[in-house]
PDB file of C-alpha atoms in Angstrom:
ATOM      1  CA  UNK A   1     -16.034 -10.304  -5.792  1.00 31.00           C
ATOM      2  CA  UNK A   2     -14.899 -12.793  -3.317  1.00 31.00           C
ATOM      3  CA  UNK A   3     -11.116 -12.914  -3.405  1.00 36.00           C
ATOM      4  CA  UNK A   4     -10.151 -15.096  -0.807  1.00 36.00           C
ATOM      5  CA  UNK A   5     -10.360 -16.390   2.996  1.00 33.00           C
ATOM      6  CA  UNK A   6      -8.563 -15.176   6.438  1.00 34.00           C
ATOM      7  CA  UNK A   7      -9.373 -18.093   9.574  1.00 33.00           C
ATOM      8  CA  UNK A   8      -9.659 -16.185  12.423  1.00 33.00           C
ATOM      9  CA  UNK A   9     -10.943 -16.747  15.600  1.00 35.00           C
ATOM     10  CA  UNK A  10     -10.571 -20.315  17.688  1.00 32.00           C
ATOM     11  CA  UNK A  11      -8.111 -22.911  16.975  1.00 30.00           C
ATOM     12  CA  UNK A  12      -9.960 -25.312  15.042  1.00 34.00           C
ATOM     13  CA  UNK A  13     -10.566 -22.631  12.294  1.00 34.00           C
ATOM     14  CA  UNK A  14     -14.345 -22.578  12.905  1.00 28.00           C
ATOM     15  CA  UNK A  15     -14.664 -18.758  12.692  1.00 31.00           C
ATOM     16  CA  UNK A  16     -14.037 -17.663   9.639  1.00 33.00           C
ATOM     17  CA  UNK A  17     -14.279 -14.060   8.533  1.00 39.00           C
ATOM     18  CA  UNK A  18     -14.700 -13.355   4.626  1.00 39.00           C
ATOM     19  CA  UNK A  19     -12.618 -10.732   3.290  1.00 55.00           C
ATOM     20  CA  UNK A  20     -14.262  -8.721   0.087  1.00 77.00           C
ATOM     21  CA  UNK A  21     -12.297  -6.628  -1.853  1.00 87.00           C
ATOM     22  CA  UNK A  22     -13.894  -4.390  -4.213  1.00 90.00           C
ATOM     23  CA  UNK A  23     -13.777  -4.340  -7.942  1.00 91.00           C
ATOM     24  CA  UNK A  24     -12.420  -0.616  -7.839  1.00 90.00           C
ATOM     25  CA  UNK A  25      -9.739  -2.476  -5.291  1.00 93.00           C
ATOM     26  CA  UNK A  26      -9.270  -5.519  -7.547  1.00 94.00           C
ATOM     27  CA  UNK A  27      -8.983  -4.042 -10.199  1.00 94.00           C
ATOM     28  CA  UNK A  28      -6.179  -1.735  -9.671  1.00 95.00           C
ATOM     29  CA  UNK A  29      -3.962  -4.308  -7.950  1.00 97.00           C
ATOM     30  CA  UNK A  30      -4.268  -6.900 -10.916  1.00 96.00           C
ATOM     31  CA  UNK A  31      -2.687  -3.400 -13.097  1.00 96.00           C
ATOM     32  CA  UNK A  32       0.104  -3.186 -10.817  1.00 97.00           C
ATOM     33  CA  UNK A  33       3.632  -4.887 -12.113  1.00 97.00           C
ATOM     34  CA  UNK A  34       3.782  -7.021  -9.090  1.00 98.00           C
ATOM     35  CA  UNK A  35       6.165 -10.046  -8.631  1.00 97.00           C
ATOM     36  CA  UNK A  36       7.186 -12.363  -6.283  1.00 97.00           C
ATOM     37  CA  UNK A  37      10.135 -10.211  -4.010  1.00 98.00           C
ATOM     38  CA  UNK A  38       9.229  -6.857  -4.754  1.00 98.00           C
ATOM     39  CA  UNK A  39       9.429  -4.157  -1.822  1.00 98.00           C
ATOM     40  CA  UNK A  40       6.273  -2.118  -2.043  1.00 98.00           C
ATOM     41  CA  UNK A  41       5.196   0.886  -0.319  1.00 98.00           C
ATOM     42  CA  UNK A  42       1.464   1.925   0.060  1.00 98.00           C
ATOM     43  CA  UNK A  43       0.172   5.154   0.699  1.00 97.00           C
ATOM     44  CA  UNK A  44      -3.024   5.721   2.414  1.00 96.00           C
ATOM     45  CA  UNK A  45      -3.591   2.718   2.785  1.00 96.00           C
ATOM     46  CA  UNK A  46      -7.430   3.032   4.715  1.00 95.00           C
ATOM     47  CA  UNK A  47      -7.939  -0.592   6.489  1.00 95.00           C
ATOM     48  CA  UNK A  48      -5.675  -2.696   4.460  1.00 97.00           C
ATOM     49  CA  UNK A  49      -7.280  -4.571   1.959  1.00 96.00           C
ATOM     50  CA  UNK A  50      -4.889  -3.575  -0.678  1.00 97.00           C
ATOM     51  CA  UNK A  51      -2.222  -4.485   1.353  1.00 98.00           C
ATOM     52  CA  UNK A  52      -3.033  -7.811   2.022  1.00 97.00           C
ATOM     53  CA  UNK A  53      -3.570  -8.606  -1.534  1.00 96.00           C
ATOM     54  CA  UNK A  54      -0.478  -7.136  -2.399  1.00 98.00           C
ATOM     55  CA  UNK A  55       1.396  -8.907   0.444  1.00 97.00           C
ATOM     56  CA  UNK A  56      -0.139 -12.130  -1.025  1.00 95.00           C
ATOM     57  CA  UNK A  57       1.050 -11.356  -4.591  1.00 96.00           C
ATOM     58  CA  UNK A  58       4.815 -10.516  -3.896  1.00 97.00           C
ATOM     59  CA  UNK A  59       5.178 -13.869  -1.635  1.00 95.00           C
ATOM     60  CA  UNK A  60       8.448 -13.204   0.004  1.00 96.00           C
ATOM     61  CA  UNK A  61       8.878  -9.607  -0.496  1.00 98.00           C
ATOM     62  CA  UNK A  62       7.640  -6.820   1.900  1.00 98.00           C
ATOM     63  CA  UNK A  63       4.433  -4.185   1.919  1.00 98.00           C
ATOM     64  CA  UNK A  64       4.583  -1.426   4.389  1.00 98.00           C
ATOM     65  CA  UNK A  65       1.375   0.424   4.460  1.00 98.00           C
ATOM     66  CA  UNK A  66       1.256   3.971   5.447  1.00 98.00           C
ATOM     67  CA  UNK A  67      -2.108   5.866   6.614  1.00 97.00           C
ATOM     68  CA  UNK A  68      -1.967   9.331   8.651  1.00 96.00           C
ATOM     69  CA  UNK A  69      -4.767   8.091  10.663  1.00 97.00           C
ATOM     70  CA  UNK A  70      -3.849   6.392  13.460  1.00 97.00           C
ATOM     71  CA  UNK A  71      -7.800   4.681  14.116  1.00 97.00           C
ATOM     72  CA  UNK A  72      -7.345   3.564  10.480  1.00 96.00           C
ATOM     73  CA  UNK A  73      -3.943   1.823  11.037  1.00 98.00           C
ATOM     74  CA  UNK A  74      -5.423   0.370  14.276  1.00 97.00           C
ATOM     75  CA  UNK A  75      -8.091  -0.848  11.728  1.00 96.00           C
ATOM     76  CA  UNK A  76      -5.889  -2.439   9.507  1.00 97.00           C
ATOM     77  CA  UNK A  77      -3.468  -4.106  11.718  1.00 97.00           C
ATOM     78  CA  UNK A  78      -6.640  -5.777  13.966  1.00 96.00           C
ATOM     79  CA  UNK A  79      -7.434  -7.299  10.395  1.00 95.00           C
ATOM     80  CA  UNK A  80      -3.855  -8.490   9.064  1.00 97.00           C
ATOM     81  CA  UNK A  81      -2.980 -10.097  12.286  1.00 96.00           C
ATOM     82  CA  UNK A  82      -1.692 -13.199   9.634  1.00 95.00           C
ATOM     83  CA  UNK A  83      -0.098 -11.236   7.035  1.00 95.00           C
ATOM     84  CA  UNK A  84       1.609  -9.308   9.504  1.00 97.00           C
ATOM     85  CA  UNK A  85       2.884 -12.729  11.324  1.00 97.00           C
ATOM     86  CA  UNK A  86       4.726 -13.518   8.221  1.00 96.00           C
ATOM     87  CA  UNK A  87       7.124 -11.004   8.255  1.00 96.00           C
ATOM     88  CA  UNK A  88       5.963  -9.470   5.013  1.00 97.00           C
ATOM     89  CA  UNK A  89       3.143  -6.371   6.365  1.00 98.00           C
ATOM     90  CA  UNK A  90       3.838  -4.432   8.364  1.00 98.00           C
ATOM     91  CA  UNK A  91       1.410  -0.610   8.537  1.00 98.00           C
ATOM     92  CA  UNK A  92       2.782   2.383   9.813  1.00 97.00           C
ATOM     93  CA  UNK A  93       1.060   5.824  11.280  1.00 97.00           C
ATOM     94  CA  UNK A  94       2.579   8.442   8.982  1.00 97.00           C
ATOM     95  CA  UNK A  95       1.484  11.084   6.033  1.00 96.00           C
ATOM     96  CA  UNK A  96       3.360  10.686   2.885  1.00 96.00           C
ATOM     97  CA  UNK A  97       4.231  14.381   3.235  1.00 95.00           C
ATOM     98  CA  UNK A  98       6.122  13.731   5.955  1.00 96.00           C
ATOM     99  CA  UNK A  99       7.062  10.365   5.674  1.00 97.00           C
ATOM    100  CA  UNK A 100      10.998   9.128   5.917  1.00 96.00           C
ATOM    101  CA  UNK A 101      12.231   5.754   5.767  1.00 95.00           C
ATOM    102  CA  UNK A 102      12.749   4.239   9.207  1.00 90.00           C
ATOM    103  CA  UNK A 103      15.671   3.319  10.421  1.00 92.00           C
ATOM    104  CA  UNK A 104      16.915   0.048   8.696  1.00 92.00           C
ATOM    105  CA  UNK A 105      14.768   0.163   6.319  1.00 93.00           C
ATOM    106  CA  UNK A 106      15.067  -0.643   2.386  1.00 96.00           C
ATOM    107  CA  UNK A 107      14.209   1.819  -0.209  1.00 98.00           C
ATOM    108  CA  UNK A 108      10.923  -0.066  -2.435  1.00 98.00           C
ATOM    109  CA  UNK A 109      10.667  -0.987  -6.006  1.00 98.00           C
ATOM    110  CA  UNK A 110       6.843   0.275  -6.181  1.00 98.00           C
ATOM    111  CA  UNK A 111       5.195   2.646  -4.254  1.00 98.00           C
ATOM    112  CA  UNK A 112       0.936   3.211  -4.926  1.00 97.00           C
ATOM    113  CA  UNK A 113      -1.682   5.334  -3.743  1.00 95.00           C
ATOM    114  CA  UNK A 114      -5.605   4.870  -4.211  1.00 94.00           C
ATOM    115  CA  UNK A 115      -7.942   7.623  -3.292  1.00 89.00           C
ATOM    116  CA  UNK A 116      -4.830  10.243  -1.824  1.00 92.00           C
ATOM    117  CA  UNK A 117      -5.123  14.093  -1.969  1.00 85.00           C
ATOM    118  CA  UNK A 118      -1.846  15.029  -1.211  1.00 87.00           C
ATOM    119  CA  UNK A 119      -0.726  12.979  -4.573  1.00 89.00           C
ATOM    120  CA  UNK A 120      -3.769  13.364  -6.805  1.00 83.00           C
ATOM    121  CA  UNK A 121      -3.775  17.043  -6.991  1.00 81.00           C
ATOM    122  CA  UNK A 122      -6.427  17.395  -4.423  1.00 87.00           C
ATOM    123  CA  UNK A 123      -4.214  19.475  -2.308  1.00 88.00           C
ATOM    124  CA  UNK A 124      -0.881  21.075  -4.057  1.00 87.00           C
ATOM    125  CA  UNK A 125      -0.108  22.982  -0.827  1.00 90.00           C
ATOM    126  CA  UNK A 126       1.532  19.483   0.535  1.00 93.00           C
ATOM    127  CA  UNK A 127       2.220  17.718  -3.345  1.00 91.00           C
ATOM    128  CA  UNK A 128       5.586  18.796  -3.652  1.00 92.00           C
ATOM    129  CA  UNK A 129       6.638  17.455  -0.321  1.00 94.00           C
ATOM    130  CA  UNK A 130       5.222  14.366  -0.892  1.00 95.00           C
ATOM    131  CA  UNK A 131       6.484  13.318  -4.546  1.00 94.00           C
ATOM    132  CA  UNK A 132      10.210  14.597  -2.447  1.00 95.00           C
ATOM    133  CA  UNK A 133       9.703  11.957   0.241  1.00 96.00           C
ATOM    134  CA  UNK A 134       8.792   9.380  -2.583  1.00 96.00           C
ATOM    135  CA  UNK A 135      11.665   9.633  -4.134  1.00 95.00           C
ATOM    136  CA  UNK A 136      13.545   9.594  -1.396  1.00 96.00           C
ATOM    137  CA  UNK A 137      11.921   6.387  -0.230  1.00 97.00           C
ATOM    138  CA  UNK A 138      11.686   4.806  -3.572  1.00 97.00           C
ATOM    139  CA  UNK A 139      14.909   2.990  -5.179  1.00 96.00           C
ATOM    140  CA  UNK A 140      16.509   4.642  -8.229  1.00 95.00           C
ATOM    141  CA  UNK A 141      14.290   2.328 -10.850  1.00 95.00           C
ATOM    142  CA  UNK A 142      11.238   3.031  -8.336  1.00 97.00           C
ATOM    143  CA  UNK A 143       7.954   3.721  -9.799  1.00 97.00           C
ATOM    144  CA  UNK A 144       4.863   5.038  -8.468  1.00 97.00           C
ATOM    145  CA  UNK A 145       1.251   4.189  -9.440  1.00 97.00           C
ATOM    146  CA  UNK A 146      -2.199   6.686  -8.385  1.00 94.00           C
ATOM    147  CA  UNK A 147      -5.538   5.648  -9.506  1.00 91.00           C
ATOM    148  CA  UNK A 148      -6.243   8.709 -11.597  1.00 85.00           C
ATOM    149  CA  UNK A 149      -5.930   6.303 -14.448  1.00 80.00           C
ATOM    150  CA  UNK A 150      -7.993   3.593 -15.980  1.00 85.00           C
ATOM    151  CA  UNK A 151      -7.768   1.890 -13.793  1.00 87.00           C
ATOM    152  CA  UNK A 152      -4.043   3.299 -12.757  1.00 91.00           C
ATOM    153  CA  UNK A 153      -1.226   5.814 -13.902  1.00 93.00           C
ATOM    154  CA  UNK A 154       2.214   5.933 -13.575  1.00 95.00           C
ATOM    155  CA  UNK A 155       3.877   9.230 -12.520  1.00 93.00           C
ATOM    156  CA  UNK A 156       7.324   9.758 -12.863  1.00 89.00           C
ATOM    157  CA  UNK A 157       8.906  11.454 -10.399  1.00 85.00           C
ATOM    158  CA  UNK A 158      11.451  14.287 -11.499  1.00 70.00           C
ATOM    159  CA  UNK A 159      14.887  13.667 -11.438  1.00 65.00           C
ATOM    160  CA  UNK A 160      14.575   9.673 -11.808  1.00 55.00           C
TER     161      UNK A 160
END
């Protein structure tokens, strides 16, 4: 599914590189309660195709996009380069599990996850310790969406 254009490349826009994002992608994001202004988190977030689209939907709010890979964040900054210009991406080298706010920063509305072990029981050695930094990084009302649903679910995080 062809979702939309990113110019890249010499000034007269002649290079254009088509971004695709999947219908497994697509399909979660259009299930997410975004609106314009929201302050969204995204965990493991591979080369940043959700990100983008998620920047795109929440206009003048703010994505930060979290991968513990650091190639993969190199990855998906090389290909946000006009998202990230805006002020409203920004991706970050961390593991939920031992992921704290940095300094500054706003707790988010919505945090989501697509494809991540340490938060879709894949590995319950490091689960606890992540859902704790969630919270901690999510605001009070903050909710957090996995794709162990059709095509999402919302967990609720204890004590919220």
């Amino acid at each position: 599914m062809l979702r939309h254009l990113v110019a890249e490349g010499d000034r007269q826009g002649l290079n254009i590189m088509v971004q695709r994002i999947s219908n497994r992608i697509a399909s979660f994001v259009d299930a997410l309660p975004l609106v314009p202004g929201l302050r969204v988190l995204e965990i493991g977030c591979g080369p940043g195709v959700a990100a983008r689209e998620v920047s795109r939907r929440v206009g003048n709010g703010f994505v930060l996009a979290i991968d513990r890979s650091a190639k993969v964040i190199d990855s998906a900054v090389a290909g946000s380069k006009a998202e990230i210009a805006t002020g409203r991406l920004r991706f970050l080298q961390a593991a939920i599990e031992d992921f704290a706010l940095p300094p500054g920063e706003e707790p988010f509305d919505i945090a989501f996850a697509m494809r991540v072990g340490a938060l879709d029981g894949r590995h319950p050695d490091i689960e606890q310790r992540a859902f704790e930094r969630l919270r901690a990084a999510l605001k009070p009302t903050g909710r957090l969406f996995i794709d162990t649903g059709h095509p999402l679910r919302e967990v609720r995080l204890r004590g919220r």
